[in-house]
XYZ file of C-alpha atoms in Angstrom:
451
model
C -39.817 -179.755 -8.000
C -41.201 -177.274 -10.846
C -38.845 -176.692 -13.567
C -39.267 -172.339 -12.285
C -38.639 -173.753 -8.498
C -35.032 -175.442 -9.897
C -33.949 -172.452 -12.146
C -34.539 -170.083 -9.235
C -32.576 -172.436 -7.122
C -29.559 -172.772 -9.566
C -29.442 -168.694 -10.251
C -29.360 -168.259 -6.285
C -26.806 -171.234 -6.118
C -24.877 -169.284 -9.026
C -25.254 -165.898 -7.756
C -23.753 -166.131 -4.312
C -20.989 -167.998 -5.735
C -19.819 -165.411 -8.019
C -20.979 -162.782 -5.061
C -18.287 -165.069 -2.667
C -15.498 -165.331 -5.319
C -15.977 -161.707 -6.290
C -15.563 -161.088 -2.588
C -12.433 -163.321 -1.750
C -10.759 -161.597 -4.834
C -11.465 -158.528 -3.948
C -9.660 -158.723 -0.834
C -6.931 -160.413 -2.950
C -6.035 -157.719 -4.791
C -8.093 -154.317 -2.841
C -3.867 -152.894 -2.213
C -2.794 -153.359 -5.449
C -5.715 -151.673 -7.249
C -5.290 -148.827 -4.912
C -1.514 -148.757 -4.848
C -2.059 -149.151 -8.810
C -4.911 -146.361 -9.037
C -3.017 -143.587 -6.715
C 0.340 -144.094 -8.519
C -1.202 -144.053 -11.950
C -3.482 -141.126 -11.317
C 0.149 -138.996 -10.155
C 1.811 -140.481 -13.528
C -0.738 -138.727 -15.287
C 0.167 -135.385 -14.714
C 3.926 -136.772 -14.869
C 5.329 -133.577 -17.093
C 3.354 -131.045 -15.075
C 4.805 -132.535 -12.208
C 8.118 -132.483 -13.280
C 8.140 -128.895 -14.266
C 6.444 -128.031 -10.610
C 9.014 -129.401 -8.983
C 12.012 -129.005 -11.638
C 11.028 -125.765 -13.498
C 14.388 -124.167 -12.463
C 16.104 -126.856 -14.047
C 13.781 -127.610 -17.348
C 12.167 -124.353 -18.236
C 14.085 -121.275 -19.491
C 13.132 -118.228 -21.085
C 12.901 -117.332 -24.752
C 15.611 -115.243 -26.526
C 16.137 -113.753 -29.864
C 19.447 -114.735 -30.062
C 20.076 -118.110 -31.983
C 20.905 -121.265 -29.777
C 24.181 -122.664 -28.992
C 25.380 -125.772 -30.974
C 24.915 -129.245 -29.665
C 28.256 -129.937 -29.036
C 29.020 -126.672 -27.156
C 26.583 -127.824 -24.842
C 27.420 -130.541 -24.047
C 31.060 -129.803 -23.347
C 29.620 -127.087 -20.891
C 27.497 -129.823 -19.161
C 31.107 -132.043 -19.348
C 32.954 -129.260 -17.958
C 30.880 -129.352 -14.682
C 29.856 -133.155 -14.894
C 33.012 -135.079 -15.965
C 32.187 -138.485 -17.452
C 31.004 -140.177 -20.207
C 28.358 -138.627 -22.781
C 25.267 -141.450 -23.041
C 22.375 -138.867 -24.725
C 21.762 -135.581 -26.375
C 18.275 -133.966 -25.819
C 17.746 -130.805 -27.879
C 14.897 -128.154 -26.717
C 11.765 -129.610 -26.755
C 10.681 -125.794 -27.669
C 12.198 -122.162 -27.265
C 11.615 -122.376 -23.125
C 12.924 -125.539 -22.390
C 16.625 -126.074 -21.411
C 18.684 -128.575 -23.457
C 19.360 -132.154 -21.506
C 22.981 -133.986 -21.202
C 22.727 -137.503 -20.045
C 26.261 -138.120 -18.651
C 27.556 -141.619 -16.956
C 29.437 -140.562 -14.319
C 32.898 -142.945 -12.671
C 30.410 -143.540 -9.939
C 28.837 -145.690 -12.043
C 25.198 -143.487 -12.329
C 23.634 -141.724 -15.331
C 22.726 -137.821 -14.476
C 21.003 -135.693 -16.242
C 22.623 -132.102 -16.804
C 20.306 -129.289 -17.933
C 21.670 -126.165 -19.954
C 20.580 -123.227 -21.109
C 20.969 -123.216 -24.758
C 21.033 -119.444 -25.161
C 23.874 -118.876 -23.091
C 25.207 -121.969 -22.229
C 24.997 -121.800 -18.378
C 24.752 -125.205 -16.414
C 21.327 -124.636 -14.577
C 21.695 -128.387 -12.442
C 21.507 -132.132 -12.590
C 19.204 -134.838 -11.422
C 19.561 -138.601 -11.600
C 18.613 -139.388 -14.800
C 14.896 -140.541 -14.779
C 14.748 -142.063 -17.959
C 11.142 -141.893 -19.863
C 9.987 -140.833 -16.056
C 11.774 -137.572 -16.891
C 12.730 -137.263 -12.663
C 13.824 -139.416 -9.703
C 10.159 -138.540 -8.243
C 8.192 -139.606 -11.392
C 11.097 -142.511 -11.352
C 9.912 -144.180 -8.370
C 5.827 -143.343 -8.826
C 6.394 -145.060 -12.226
C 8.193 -148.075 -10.413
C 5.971 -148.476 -7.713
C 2.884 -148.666 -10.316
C 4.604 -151.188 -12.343
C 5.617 -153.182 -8.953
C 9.001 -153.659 -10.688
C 10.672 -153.225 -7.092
C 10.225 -156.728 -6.228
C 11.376 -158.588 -9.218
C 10.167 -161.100 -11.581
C 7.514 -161.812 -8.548
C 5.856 -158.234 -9.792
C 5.024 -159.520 -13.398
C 3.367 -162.237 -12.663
C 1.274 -160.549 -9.822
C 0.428 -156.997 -12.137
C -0.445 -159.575 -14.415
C -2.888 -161.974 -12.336
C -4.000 -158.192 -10.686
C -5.005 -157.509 -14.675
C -6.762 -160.147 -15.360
C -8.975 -160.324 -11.454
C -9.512 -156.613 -12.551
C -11.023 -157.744 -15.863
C -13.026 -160.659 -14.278
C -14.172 -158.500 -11.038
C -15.519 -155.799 -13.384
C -17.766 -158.578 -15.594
C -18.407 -160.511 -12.177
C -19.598 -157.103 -10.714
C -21.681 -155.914 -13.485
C -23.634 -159.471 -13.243
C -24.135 -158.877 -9.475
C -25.469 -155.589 -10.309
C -27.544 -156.551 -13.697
C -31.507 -155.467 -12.290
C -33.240 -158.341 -10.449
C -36.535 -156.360 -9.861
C -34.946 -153.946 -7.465
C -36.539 -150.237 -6.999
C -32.972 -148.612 -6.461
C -29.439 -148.825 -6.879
C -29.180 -149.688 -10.691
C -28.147 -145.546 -11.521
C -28.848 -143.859 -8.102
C -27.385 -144.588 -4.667
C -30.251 -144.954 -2.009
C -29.886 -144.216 1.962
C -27.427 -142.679 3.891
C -23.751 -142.976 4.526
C -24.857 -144.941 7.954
C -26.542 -147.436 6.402
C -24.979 -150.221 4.357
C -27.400 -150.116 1.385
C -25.709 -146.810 0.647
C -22.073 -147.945 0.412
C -23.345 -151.484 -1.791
C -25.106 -148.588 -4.186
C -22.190 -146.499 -4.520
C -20.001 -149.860 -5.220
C -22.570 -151.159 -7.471
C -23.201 -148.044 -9.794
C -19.611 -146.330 -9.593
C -18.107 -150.007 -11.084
C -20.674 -149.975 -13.446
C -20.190 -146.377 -14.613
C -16.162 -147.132 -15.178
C -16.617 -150.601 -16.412
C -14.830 -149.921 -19.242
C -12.389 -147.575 -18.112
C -11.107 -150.596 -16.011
C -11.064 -153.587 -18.549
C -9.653 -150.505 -21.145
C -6.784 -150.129 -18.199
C -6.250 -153.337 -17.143
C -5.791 -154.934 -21.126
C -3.643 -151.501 -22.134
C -1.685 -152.777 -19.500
C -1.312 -156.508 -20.184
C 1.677 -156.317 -23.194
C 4.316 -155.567 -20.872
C 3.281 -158.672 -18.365
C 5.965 -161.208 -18.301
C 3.890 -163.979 -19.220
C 0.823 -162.887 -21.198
C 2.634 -159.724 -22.771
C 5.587 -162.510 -24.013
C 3.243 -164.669 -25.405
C 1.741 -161.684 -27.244
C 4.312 -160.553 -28.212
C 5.104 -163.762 -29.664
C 2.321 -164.543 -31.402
C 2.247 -161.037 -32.975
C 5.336 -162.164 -35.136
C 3.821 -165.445 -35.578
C 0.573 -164.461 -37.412
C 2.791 -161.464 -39.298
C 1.762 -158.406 -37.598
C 4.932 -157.806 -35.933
C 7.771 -155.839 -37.326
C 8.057 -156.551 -40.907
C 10.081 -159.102 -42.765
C 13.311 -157.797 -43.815
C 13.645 -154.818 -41.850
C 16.841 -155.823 -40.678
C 18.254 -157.698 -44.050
C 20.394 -154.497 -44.840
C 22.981 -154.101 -42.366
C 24.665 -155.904 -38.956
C 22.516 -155.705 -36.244
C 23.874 -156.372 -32.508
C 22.551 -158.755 -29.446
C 21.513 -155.201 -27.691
C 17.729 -154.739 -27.311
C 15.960 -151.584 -28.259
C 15.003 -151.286 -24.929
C 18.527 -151.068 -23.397
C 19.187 -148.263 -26.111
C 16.742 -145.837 -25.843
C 14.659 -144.694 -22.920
C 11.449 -145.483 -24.368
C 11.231 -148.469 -27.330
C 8.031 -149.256 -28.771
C 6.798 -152.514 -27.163
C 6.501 -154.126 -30.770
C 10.342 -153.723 -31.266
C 11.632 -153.575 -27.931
C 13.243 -156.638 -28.101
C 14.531 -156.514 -31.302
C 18.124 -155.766 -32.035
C 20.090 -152.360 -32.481
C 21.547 -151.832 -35.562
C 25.623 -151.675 -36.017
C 27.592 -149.051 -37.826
C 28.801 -150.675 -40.989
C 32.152 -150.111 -40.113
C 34.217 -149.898 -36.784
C 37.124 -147.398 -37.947
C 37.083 -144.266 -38.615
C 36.352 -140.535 -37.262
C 32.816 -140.498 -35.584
C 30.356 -137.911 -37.111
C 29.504 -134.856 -34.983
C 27.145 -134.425 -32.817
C 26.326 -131.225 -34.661
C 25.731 -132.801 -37.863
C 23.782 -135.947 -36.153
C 21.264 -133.265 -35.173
C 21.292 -131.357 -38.417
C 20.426 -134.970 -39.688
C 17.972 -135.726 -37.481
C 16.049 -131.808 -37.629
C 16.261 -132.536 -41.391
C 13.751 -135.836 -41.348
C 10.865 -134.212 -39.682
C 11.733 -135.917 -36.500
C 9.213 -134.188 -34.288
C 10.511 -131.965 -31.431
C 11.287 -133.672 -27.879
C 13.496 -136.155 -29.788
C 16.712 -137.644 -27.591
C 19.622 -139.252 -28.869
C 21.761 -141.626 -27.367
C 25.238 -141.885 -28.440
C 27.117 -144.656 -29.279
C 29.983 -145.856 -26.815
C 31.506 -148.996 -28.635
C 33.145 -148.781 -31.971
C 30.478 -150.280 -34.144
C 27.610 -148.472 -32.350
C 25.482 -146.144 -33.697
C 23.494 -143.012 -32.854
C 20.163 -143.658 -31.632
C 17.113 -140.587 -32.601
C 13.742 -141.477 -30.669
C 10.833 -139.397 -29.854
C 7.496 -140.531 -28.414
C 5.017 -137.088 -28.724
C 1.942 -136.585 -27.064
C 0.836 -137.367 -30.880
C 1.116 -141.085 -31.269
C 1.545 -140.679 -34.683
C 4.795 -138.602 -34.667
C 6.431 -141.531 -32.802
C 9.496 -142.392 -34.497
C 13.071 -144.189 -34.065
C 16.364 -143.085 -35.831
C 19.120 -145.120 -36.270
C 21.937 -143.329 -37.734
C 25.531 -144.462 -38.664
C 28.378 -143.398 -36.160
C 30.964 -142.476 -38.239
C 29.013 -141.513 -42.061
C 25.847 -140.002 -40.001
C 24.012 -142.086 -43.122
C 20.294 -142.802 -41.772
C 20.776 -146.596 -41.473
C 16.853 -147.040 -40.391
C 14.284 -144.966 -39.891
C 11.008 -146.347 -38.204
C 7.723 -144.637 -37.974
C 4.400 -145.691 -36.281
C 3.113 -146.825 -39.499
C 6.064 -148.993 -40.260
C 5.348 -151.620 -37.603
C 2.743 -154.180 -37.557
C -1.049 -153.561 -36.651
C -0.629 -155.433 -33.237
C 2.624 -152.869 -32.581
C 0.132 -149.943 -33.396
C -3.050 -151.704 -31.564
C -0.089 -151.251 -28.218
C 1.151 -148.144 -28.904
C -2.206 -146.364 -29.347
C -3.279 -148.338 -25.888
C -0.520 -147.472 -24.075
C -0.327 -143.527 -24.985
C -4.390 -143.763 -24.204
C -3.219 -145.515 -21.289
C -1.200 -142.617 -20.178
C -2.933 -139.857 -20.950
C -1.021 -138.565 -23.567
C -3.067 -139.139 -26.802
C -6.087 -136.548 -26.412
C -4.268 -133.552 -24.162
C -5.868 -132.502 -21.117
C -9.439 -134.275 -21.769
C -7.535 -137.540 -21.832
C -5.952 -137.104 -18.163
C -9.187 -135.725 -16.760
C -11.070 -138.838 -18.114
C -8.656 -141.487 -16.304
C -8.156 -139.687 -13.316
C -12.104 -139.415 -12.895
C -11.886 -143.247 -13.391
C -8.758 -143.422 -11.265
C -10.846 -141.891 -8.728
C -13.862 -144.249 -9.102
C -11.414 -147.351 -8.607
C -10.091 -145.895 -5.061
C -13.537 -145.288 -4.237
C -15.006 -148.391 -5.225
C -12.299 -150.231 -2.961
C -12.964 -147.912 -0.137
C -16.866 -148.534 0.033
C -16.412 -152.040 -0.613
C -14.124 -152.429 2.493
C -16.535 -150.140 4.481
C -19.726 -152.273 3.028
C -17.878 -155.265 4.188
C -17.318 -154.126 7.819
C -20.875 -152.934 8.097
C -22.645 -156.186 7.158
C -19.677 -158.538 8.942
C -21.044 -160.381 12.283
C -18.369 -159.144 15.149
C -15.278 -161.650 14.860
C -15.646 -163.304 11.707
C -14.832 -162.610 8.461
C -17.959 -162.166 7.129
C -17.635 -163.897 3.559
C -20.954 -164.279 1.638
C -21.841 -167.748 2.581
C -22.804 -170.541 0.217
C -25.582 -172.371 0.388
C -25.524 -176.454 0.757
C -24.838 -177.187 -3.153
C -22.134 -179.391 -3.909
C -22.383 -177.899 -7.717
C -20.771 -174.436 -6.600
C -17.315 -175.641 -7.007
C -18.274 -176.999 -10.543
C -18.929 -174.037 -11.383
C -15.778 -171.927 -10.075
C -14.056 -174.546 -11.733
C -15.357 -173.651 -15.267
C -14.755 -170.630 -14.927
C -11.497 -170.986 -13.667
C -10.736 -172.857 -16.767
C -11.797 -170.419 -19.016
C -10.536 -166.920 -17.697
C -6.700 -169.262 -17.392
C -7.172 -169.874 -21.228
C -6.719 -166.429 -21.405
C -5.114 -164.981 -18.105
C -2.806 -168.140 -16.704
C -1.981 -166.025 -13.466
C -6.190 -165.590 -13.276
C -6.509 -168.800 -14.063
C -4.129 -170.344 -11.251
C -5.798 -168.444 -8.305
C -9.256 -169.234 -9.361
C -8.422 -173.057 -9.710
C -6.513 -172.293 -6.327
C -10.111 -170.918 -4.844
C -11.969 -173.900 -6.297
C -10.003 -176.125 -4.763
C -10.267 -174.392 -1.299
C -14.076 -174.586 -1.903
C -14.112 -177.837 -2.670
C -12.065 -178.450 0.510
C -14.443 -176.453 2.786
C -17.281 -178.125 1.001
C -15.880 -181.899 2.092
C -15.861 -180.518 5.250
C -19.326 -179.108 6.235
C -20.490 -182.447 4.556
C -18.518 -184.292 7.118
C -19.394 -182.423 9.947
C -23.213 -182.427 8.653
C -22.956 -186.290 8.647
């Protein structure tokens, strides 16, 4: 055999592996990209949302007259919520209505919204968090599959990484092989199959990297791979910096059981303590005088302290990554213990931060939302006309998998790159080696059978 003969054999071998593997995992994970794509695309548009369905509650409208103070807010939202104060939002802006988080003695966190002009209770919702509603609440669960557990991690994560490999196993499938169409265009009609493999084909290659962008901005909050990054962030000294917390007691509370919204960098690192536990607590009044007074950008929340050596907690997270900031302040002096800015953490931290607020739109205002939701869009579609593309070309009452040809190297090379893509994505990394092993099983047996 020629030397051209056994190359041509080996890409063919090669091809319609990756073709088969590509099509077994996109069946994997075909309701998770969609349930993933749908939920993310709605998250987008999360405030407009809110304020469609909420307005009454979270818009109000500008007055002359100067605002109310803090505190006689929130003992109007009190006054018609008993229970305990957890947060303080002031107006994000001179039509927005100020928000009371309260804990009520049923054991759930509201959120109360007043008018700050005149004071007048305009309703409650169960507090959202950084969803901002109970709607946005349970898009923003379902995209993060956090409603089935510790299970959900390590499948958003393994649903990462096939996204990553199922875009670069795609774009190889797709790479011209002397073909007249389907490289930019979409040939046929919608009753033929060619035209659902072209629209596949080209749409995945057109939001390539609107996927692997996606899927990696993603990644940090994975249980596994985000821990280990996380980990080795501090390792290599890009995490928070050394002695940040050398000054005064910290606690064993999280950020991220403080505050709404923690940047991932510190989220796990401990809350500050007042530096004493006696004493009159500061006011509210002067906490946001404080607060107004560092150039903390507006939208800012603060959560209040409800142990004696707590403190008062300022965070914001603006459309502007850069104005992203987190305010510790003293409970009972009001004395800025810490005061922690975007540029203040390490380049990893700021590497996530950007990615994430990318990630949801935020960063570049409208044109940022329209982008994703275009490639939002393109990843339901690509699933759809890959099912339909499947169902045209499968024989009646069989599955229809691309079938491999008799080459006992096929699972070799699964197996390599199982090894590689689980050096880097473990959950990946586990199914592939998984699949190999199948093949290798189904491979035993058509050689049996053949003999």
């Amino acid at each position: 055999m020629s030397h051209t003969v056994q190359s041509g054999a080996i890409s063919s071998a090669l091809y319609r592996a990756v073709w088969r593997w590509h099509f077994f995992a996109g069946l994997l994970i075909l309701p998770f990209v969609v349930l993933i794509a749908v939920t993310g695309a709605i998250y987008l548009f999360k405030d407009e949302i809110n304020d469609g369905l909420h307005g009454n509650l979270r818009i109000v409208a500008p007055q002359t007259v100067a605002q109310r103070a803090p505190s006689e807010l929130v003992a109007k939202a009190l006054e018609a919520h008993p229970g305990t104060l957890k947060g303080y939002a002031p107006p994000a802006a001179a039509d927005r209505s100020a928000e009371v988080k309260i804990l009520g003695a049923d054991g759930l966190k509201d959120t109360i919204y007043v008018n700050p002009y005149s004071g007048q209770v305009l309703g409650s919702l169960w507090d959202g968090g950084a969803a901002g509603s109970p709607s946005m609440y349970l898009v923003r669960k379902l995209h993060s599959l956090q409603y089935v557990g510790w299970v959900a991690e390590r499948v958003i994560e393994g649903v990462a990484g096939l996204m990553v490999l199922m875009t670069a196993s795609g774009v190889y499938l797709w790479w011209p092989r002397g073909q007249a169409g389907g490289i930019v265009t979409v040939r046929g009609e919608p009753a033929k199959r060619v035209f659902w493999r072209d629209l596949h084909a080209v749409t995945g290659v057109f939001v390539s990297l609107f996927i692997v962008f996606l899927a990696m901005t993603g990644l940090p909050w994975s249980g596994y791979w985000g821990k280990h990054f996380y980990d080795f962030s501090y390792a290599v000294g890009m995490g928070m910096p050394d002695g940040y917390w050398d000054s005064y007691p910290v606690s064993t509370i999280p950020l991220k059981d403080t505050v709404d919204r923690a940047p991932w960098i510190i989220e796990n690192q401990p809350t500050p303590l007042s530096k004493t536990a006696t004493g009159v607590p500061a006011k509210l009044d002067d906490v946001v005088k404080t607060v107004d007074s560092l150039g903390v950008a507006p939208g800012y929340a603060i959560s209040i302290p409800t142990k004696p050596d707590g403190v008062f907690t300022a965070s914001v997270y603006p459309d502007d990554i850069r104005q992203e900031r987190v305010v510790h302040l003293d409970q009972y002096s009001g004395k800025v213990l810490f005061d922690m800015g975007l540029n203040d953490i390490g380049v990893f931290g700021r590497v996530a931060e950007w990615g994430v607020s990318i990630h949801m739109g935020q960063a570049f205002g409208l044109a940022n939302q329209l982008v994703l939701l275009v490639a939002l869009i393109a990843m339901v579609l690509m699933a759809g006309s890959g099912v339909v593309m499947w169902w045209k070309r499968r024989p009646a009452g069989t599955l229809g998998a691309p079938r491999l040809p008799a080459n006992a190297q096929i699972p070799k090379t699964l197996l390599g790159m199982a090894v590689v893509a689980g050096l880097f994505f473990p959950m990946v990394g586990i199914s592939m080696l998984a699949f190999a092993a199948f093949e290798l099983l189904s491979h035993g047996v058509r050689a049996t059978r053949a003999a």
